[in-house]
Structures are given as structure tokens and as C-alpha cells.
Coordinates of N, CA and C in Angstrom, one line a residue:
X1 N -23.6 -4.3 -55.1 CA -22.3 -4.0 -54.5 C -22.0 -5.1 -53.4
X2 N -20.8 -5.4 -53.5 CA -20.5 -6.9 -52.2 C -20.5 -6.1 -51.0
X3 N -20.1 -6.9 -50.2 CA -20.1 -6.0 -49.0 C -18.9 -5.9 -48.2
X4 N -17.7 -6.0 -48.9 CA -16.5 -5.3 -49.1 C -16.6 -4.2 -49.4
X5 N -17.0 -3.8 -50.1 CA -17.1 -2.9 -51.5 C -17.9 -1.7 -50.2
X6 N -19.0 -2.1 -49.7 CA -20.4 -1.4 -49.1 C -19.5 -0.9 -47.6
X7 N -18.6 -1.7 -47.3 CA -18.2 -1.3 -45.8 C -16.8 -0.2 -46.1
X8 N -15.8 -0.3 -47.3 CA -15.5 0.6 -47.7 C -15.8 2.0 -47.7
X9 N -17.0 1.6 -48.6 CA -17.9 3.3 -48.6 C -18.6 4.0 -47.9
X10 N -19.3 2.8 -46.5 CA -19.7 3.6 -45.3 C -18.5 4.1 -44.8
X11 N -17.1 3.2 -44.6 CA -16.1 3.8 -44.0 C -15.7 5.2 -44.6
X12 N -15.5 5.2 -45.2 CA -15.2 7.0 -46.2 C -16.2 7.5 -45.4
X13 N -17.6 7.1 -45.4 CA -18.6 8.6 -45.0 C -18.5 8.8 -43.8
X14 N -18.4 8.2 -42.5 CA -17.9 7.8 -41.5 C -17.0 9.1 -41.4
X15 N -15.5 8.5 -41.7 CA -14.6 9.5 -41.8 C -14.9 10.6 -42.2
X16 N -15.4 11.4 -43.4 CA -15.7 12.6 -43.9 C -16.3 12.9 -42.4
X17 N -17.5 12.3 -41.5 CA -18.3 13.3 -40.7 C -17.3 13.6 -40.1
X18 N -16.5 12.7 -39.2 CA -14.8 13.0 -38.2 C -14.6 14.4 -38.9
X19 N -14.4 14.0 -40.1 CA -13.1 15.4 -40.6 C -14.4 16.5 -40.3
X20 N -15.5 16.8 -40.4 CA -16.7 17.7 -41.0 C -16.6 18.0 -39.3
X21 N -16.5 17.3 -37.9 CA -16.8 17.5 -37.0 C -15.6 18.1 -36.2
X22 N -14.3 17.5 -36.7 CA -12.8 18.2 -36.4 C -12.8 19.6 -36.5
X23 N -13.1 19.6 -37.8 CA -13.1 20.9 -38.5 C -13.6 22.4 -37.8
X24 N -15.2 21.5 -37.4 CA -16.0 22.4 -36.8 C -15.3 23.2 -35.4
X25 N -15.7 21.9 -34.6 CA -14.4 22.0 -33.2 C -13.3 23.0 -33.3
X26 N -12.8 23.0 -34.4 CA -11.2 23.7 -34.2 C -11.4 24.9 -34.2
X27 N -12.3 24.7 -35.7 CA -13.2 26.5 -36.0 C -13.4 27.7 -35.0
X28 N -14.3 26.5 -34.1 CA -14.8 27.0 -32.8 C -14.2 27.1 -31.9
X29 N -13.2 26.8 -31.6 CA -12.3 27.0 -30.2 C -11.2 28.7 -31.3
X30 N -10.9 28.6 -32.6 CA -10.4 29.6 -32.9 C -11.2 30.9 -32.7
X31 N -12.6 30.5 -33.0 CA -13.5 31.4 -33.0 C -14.0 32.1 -31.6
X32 N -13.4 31.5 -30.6 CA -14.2 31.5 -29.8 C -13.5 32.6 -28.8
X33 N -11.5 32.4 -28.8 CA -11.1 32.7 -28.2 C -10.7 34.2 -29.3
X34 N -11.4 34.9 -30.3 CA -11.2 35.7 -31.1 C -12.2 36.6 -30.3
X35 N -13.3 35.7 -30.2 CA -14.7 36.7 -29.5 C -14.3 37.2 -28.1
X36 N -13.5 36.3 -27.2 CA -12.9 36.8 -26.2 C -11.8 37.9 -26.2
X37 N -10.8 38.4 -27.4 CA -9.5 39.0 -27.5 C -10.6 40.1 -28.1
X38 N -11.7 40.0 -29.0 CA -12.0 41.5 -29.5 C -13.4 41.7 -28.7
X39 N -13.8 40.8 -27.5 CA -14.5 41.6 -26.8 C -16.2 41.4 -27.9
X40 N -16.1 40.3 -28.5 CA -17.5 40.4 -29.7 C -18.6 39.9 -29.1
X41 N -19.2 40.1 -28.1 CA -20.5 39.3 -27.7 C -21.6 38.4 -29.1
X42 N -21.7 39.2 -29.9 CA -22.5 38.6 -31.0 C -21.2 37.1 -31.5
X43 N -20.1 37.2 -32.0 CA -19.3 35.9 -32.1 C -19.3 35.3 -31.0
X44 N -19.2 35.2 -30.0 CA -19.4 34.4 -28.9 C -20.5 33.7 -28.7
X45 N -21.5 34.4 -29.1 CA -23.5 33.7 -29.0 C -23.6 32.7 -30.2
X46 N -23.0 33.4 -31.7 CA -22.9 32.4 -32.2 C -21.9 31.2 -32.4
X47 N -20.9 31.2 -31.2 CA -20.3 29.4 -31.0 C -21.0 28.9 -30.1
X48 N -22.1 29.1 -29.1 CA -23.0 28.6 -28.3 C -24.0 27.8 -29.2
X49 N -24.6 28.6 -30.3 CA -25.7 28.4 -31.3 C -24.8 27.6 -32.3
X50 N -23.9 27.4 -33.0 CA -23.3 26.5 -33.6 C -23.1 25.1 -33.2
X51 N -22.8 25.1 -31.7 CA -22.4 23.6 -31.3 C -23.5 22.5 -31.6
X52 N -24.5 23.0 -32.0 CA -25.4 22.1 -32.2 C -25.2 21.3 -33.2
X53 N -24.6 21.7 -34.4 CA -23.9 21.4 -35.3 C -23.0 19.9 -35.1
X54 N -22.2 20.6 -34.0 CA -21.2 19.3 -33.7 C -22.0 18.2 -32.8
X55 N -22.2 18.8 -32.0 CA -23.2 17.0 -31.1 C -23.7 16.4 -32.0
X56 N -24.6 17.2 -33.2 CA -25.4 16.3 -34.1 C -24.6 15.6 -35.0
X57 N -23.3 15.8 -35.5 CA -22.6 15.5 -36.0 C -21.9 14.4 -34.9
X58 N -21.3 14.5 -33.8 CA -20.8 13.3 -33.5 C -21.9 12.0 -33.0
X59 N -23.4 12.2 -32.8 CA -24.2 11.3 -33.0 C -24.6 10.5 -34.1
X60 N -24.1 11.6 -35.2 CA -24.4 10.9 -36.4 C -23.2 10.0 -36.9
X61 N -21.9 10.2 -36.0 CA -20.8 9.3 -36.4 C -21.3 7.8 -35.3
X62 N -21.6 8.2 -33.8 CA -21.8 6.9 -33.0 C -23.2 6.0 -33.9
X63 N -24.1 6.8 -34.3 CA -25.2 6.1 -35.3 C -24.6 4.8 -36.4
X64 N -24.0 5.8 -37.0 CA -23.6 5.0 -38.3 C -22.6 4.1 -38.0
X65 N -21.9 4.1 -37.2 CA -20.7 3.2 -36.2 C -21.4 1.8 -36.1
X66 N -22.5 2.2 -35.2 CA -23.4 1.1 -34.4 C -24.2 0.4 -36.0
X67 N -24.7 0.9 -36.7 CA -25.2 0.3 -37.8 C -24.2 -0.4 -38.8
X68 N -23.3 0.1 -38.8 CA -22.3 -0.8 -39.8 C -21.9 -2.0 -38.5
X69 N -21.7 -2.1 -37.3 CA -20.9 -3.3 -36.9 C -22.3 -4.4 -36.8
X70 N -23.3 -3.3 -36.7 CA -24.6 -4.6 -36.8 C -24.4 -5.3 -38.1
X71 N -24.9 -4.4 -38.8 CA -24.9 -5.0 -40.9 C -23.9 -5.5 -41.0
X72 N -23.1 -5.1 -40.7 CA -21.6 -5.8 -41.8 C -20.5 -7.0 -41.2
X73 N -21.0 -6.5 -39.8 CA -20.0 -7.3 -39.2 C -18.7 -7.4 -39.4
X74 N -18.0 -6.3 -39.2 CA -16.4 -6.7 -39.6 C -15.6 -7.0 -38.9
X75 N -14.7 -7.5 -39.6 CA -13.4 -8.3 -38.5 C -12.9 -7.6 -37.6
X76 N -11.5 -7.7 -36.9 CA -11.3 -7.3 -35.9 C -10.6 -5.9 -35.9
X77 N -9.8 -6.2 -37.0 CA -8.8 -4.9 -37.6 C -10.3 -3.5 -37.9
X78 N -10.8 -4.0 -38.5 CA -12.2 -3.2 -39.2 C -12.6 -2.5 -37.5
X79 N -12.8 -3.2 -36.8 CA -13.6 -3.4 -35.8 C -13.3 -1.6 -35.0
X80 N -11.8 -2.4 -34.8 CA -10.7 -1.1 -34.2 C -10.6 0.1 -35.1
X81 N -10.8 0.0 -35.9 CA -10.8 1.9 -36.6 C -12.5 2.0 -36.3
X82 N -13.4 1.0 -36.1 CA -14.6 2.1 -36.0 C -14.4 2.4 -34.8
X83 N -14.1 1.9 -33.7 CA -14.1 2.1 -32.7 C -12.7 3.3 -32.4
X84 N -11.7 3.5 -32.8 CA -11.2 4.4 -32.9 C -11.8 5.8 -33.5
X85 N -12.5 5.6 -34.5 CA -12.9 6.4 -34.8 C -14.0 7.3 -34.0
X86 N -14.9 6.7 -33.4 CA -15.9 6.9 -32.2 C -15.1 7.6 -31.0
X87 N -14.1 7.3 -30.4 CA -13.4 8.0 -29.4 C -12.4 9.3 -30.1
X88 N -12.7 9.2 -30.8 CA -11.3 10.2 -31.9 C -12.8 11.7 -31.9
X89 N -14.0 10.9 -31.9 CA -14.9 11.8 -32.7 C -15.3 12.8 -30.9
X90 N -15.4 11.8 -30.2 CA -16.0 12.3 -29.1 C -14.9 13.1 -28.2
X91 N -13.9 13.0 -28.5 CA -12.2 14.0 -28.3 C -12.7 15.3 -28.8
X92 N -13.1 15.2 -30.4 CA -13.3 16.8 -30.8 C -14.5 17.4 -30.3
X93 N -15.5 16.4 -30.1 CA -16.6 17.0 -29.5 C -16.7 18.0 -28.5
X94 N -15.6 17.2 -27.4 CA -15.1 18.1 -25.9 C -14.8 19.5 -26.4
X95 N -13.8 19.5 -27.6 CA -12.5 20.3 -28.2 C -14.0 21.8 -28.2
X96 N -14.9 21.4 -29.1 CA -16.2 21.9 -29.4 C -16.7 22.4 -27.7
X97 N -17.2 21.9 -26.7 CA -17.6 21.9 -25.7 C -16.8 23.4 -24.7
X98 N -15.1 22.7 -25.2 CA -14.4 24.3 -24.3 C -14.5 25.4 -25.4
X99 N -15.1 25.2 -26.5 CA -15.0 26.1 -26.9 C -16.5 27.0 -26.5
X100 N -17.6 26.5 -26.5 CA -18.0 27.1 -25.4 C -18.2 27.8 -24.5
X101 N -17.6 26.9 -23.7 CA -17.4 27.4 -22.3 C -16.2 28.4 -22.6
X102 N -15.0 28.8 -23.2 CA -14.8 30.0 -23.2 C -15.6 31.0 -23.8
X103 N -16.4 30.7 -24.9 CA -17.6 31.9 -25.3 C -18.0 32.4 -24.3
X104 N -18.8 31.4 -23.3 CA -19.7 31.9 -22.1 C -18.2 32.7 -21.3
X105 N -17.3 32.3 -21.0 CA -16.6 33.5 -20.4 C -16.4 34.8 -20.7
X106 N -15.9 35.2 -22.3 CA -16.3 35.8 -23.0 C -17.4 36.7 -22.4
X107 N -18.5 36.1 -22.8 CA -19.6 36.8 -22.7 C -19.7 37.6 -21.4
X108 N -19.4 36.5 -20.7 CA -19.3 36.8 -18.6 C -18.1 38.5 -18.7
X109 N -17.1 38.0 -18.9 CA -16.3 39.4 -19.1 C -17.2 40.6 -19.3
X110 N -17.7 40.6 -21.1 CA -18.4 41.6 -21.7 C -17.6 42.5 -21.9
X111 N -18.0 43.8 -22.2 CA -16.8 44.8 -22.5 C -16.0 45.5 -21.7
X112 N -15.9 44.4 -20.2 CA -15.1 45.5 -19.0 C -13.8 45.3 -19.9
X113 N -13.2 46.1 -19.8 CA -11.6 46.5 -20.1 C -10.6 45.1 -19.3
X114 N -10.0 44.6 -20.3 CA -9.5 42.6 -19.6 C -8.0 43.9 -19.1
X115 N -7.7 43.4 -17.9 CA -6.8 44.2 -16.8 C -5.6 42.8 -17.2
X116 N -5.4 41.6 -17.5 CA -4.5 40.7 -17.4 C -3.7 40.9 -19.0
X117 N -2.2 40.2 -19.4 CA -2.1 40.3 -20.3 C -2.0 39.0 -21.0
X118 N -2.8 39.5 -22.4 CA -3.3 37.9 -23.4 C -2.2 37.5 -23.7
X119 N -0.8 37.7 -23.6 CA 0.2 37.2 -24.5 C 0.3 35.4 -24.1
X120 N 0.2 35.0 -22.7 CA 0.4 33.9 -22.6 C -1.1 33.0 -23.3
X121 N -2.2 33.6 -23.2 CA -3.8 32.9 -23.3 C -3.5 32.7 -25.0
X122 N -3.1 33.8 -25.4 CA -2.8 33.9 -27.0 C -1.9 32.6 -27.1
X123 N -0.7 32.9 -26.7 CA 0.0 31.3 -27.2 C -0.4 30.2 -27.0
X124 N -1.1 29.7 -26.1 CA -1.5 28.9 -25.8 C -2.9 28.5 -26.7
X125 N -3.2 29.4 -26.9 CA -4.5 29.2 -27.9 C -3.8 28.6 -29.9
X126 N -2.6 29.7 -29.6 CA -2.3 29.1 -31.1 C -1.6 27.4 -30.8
X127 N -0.5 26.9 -29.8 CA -0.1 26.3 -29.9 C -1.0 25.0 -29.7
X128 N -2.4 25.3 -29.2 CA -3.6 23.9 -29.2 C -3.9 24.1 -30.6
X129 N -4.2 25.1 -31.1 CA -5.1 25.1 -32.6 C -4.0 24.2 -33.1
X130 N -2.7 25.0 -33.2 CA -2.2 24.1 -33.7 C -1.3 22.3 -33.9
X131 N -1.8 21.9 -32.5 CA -1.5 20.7 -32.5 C -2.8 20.2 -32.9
X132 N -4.3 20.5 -32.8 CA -4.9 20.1 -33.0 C -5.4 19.8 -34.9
X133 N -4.8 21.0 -35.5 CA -4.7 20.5 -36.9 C -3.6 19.5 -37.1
X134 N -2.4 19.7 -36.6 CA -1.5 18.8 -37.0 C -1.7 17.2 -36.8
X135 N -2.3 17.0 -35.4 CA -3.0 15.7 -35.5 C -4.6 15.2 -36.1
X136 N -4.9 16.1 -36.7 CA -6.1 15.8 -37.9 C -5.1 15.0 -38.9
X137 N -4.2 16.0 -39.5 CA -3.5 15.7 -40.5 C -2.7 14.2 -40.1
X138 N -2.2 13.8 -39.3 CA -1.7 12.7 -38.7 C -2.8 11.9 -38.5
X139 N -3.4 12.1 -38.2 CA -4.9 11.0 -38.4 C -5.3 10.6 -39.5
X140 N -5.6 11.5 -40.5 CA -5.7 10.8 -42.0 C -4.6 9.8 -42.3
X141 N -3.3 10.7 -42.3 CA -2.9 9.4 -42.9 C -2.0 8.8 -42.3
X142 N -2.4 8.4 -41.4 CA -2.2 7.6 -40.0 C -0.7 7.0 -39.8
X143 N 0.2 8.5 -39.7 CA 1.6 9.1 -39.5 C 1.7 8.9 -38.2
X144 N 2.4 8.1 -37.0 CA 2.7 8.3 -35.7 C 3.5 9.0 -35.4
X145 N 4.7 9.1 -36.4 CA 6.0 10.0 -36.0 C 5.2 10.9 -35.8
X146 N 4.1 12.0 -36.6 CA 3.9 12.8 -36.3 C 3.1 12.9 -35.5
X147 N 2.3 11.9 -35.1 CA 1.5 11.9 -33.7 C 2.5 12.4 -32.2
X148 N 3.4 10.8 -32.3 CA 3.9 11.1 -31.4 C 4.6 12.8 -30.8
X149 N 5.3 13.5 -31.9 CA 5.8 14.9 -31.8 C 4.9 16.1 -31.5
X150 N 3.3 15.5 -32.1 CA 2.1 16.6 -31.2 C 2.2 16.0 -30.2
X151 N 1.9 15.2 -29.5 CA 1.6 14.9 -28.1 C 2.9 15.4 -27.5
X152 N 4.3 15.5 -27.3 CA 5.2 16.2 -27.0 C 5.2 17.7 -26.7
X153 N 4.1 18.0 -27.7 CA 3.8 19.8 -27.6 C 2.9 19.6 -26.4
X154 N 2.1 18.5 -26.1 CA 1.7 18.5 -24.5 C 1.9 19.5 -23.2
X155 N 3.6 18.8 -23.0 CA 4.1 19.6 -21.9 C 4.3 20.6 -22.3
X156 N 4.7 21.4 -23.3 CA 4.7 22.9 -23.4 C 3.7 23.7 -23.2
X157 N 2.3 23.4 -23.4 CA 0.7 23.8 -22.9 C 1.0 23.6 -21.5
X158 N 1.3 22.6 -21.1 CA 1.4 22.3 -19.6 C 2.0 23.4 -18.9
X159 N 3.3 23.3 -19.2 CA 4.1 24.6 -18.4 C 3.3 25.5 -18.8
X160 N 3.3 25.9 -20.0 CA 2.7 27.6 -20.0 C 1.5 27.7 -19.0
X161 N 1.1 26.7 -18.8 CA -0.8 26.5 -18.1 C -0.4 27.4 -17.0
X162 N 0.6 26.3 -16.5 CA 1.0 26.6 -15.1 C 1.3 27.4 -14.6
X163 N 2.4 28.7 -15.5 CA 3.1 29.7 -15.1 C 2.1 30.5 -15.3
X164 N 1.0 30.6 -16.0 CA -0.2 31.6 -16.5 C -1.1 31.6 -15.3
X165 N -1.4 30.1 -14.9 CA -2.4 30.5 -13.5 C -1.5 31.0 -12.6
X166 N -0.6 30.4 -12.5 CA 0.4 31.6 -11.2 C 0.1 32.9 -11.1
X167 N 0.7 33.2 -12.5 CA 0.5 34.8 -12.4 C -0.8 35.2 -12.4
X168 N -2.2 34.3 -12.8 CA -3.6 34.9 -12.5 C -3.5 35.0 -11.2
X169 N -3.3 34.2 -10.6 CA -3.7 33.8 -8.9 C -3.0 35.5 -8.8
X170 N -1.7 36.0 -9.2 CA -0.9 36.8 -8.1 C -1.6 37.9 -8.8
X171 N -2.2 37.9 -9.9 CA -3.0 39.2 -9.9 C -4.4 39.4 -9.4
X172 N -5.1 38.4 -9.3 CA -5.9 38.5 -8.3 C -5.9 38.8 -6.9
X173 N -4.4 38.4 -6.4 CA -4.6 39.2 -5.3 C -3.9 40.3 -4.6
X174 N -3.6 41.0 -5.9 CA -2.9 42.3 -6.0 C -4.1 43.2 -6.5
X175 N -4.9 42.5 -7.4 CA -6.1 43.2 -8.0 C -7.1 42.8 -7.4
X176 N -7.8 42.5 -5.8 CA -8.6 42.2 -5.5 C -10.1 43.0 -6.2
X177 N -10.1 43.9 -6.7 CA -11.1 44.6 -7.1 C -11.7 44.1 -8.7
X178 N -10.6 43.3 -9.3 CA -10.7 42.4 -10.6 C -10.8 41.3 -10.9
X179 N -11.3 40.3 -9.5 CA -11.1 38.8 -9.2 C -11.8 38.2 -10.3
X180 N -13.4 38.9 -10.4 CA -13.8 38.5 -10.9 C -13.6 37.8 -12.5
X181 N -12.7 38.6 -12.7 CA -12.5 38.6 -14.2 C -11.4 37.6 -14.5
X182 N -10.7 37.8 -13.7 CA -9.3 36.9 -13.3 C -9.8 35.6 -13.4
X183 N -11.1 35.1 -12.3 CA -11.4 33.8 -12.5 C -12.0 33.2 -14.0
X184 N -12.3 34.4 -14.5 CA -12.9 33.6 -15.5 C -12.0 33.6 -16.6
X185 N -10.8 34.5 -16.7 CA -9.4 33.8 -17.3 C -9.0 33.0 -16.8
X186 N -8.7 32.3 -15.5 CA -8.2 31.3 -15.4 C -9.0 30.0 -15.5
X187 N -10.2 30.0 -15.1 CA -11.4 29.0 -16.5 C -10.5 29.0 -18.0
X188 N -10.2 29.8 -18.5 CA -10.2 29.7 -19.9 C -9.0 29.3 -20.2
X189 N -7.7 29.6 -19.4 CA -6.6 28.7 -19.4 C -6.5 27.9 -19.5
X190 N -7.8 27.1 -18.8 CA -7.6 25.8 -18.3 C -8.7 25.2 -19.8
X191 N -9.4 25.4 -20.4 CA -10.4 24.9 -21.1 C -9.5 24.7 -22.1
X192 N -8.3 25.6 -22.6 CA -7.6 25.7 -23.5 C -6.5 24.5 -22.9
X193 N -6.0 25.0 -22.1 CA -5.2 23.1 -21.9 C -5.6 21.4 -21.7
X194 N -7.1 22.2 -21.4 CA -7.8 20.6 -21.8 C -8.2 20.1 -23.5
X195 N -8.4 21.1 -24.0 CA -8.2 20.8 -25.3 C -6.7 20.6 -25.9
X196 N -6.2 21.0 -25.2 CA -4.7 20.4 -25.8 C -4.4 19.0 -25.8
X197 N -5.0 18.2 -24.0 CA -5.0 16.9 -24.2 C -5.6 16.5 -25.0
X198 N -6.7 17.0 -25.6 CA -7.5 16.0 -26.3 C -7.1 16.2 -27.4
X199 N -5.8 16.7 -28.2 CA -5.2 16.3 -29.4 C -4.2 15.1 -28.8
X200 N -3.4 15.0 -27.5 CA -3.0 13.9 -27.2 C -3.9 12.4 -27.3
X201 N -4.8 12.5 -26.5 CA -5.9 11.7 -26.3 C -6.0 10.8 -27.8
X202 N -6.4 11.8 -29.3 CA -6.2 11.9 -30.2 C -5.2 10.8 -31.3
X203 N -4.0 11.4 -30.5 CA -2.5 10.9 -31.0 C -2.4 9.2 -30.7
X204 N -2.6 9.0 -29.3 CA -3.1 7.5 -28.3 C -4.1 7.1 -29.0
X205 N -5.1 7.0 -29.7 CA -6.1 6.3 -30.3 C -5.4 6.1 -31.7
X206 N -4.6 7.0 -32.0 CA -3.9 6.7 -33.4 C -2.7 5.8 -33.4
X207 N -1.9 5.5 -32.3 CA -1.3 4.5 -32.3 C -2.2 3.3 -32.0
X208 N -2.8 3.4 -31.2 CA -3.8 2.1 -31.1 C -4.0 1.7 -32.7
X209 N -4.6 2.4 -33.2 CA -5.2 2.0 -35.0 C -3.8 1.6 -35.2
X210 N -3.0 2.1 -35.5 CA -1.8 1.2 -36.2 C -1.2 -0.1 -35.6
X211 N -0.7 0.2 -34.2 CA 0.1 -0.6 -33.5 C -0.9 -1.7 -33.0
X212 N -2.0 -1.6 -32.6 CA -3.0 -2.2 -32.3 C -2.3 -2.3 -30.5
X213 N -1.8 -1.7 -30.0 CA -1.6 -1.5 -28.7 C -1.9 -0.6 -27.9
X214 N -2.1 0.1 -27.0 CA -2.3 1.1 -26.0 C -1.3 1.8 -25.5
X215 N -0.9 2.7 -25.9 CA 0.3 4.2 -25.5 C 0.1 5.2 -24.8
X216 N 0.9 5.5 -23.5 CA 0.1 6.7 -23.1 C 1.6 7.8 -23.7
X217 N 1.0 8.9 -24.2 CA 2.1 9.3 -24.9 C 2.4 10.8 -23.8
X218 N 1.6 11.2 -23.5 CA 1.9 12.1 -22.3 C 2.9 12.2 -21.0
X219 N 3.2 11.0 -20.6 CA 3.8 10.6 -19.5 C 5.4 10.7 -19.5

């Protein structure tokens, strides 16, 4: 095999682990905020026990990364998608990480009766799942228009963020007897709009690959 031919095919496997590692991440943050809405301690322990999954998987993308630029040496263009790809991987990893950390709130809650209402945590949960597939899919096939229009769904996570902690804060202190729980929804608001940037974050590494420039598309 030449080694045209050889850097092609690592590239494919490469990518497959991204998609294998996206996948997982997204899973997990859907899964995670499901174990929180039905209250499942057993689903929640298993997205703690799963993430192992993903770290080992985004090691096994920075591995093979660092091995193909040794062996193969590719040009510059080459250079910039593996290295895109390495910041693309360690975006979903975080994605993986809040998912997590809302399990462990989850769990922290347990089956006290949640006194706040999910309608805003819910939207907010669907509108990251969903920018976060949509720029998967914009990553393959490395579409900016559609990048650019996820990152725009940005500020709408933002406001909602904002108006959601408000109202946590003002029921915390209407419900001093429920603070506890309060804080650990507003943890989980917040984990859920950090993962929202990191479909941004996502979008910016995707115009980099094409444009070969630096965008901040948030601002």
C-alpha cells in the first residue's frame, strides 16, 4: 500500500473513533438528564461507569493522531484536519464529562420530590442534544452554512440559561427549606449550557478545516 493510500485509511479510522466518541457523549448527556427527569439512580450510575468508554476512546484518537504525524508526515492541509480532529474529539469528551456531573446531581437529588419546574431544563436539554447532532452531521460533511446556524442556536441556550438561573435563585429564596436542591439544578443548567458551547467550539474548528482561518462564531 503507498502511503497515500495508508494515510487515507488511518484517516477513516480516526474519524470513525470521533463519530464512536460523539455518539457516546450525546447518548450520555441524553441519558443522563432522563435519569435526572425519572428520578433512576441505577441510569445515572450507569453514565458514571460508562465514561470510561469515552476517555478511552478520546485517547485512543490523540494516540493514533500522534502516530500518523510521526509515520506519515503529512502536509499542512493533512496536518489541520488531524489536528482538528483532536480538539473536535476533546469538545465531546467535556460533552461526556457534564454528562456526568449531571448524573452525580441526579443522584445528589435522589427521590426527594424536584419542587422546581423542568420545562425550561427540558428545553434546554433538547435544544443542546440537538445542536450537538446537527453539528456531528455538519462535521462529516464539512457544511459551514450549517455550522454556522448551530452556533447561532448558542444565544438561545444562553438566554434560556439566564432566565432559568433567575428563577432558581428566586426560588431558592422563597423556598429556603429546598436550597439544596435548587443548587444542584442550577449546577445542571449550567453543565447543559456548557455543553451547548462545546457544539459551538465544534462549529469554529469546522471552519478552521475548511477556511483554514480562525472564527469566533459566538460573538
Amino acid at each position: 500500500m503507498v502511503v497515500r493510500e495508508r494515510f487515507e485509511q488511518e484517516l477513516k479510522e480516526v474519524q470513525g473513533q470521533f463519530v464512536a466518541l460523539a455518539n457516546s457523549s450525546i447518548l450520555a448527556l441524553k441519558t443522563a438528564f432522563e435519569a435526572l427527569v425519572e428520578q433512576d439512580l441505577e441510569k445515572a450510575l450507569k453514565i458514571l461507569e460508562d465514561d470510561l468508554v469515552i476517555n478511552r476512546l478520546e485517547e485512543a484518537i490523540n494516540d493514533h493522531v500522534i502516530l500518523m504525524i510521526a509515520k506519515q508526515q503529512p502536509v499542512a492541509t493533512d496536518l489541520r484536519r488531524l489536528m482538528v480532529l483532536v480538539k473536535a474529539a476533546s469538545d465531546m469528551e467535556r460533552v461526556g464529562d457534564y454528562a456526568v456531573n449531571i448524573a452525580k446531581e441526579a443522584i445528589r437529588i435522589g427521590k426527594e420530590p424536584i419542587v422546581f419546574p423542568m420545562t425550561n431544563l427540558q428545553t434546554m436539554c433538547n435544544k443542546t442534544v440537538e445542536m450537538l447532532e446537527s453539528i456531528m452531521k455538519a462535521f462529516t460533511e464539512e457544511d459551514t452554512v450549517r455550522a454556522k446556524e448551530i452556533a447561532e442556536l448558542d444565544d438561545y441556550v444562553d438566554d434560556l440559561y439566564g432566565a432559568t438561573v433567575t428563577l432558581l435563585l428566586r426560588a431558592g429564596v422563597e423556598n429556603p427549606a429546598h436550597i439544596s436542591q435548587i443548587t444542584h439544578l442550577t449546577f445542571i443548567c449550567r453543565y447543559l449550557e456548557r455543553s451547548a458551547d462545546h457544539a459551538t467550539n465544534i462549529a469554529e474548528h469546522l471552519f478552521y478545516l475548511v477556511k483554514g482561518k480562525h472564527y469566533e462564531l459566538n460573538n
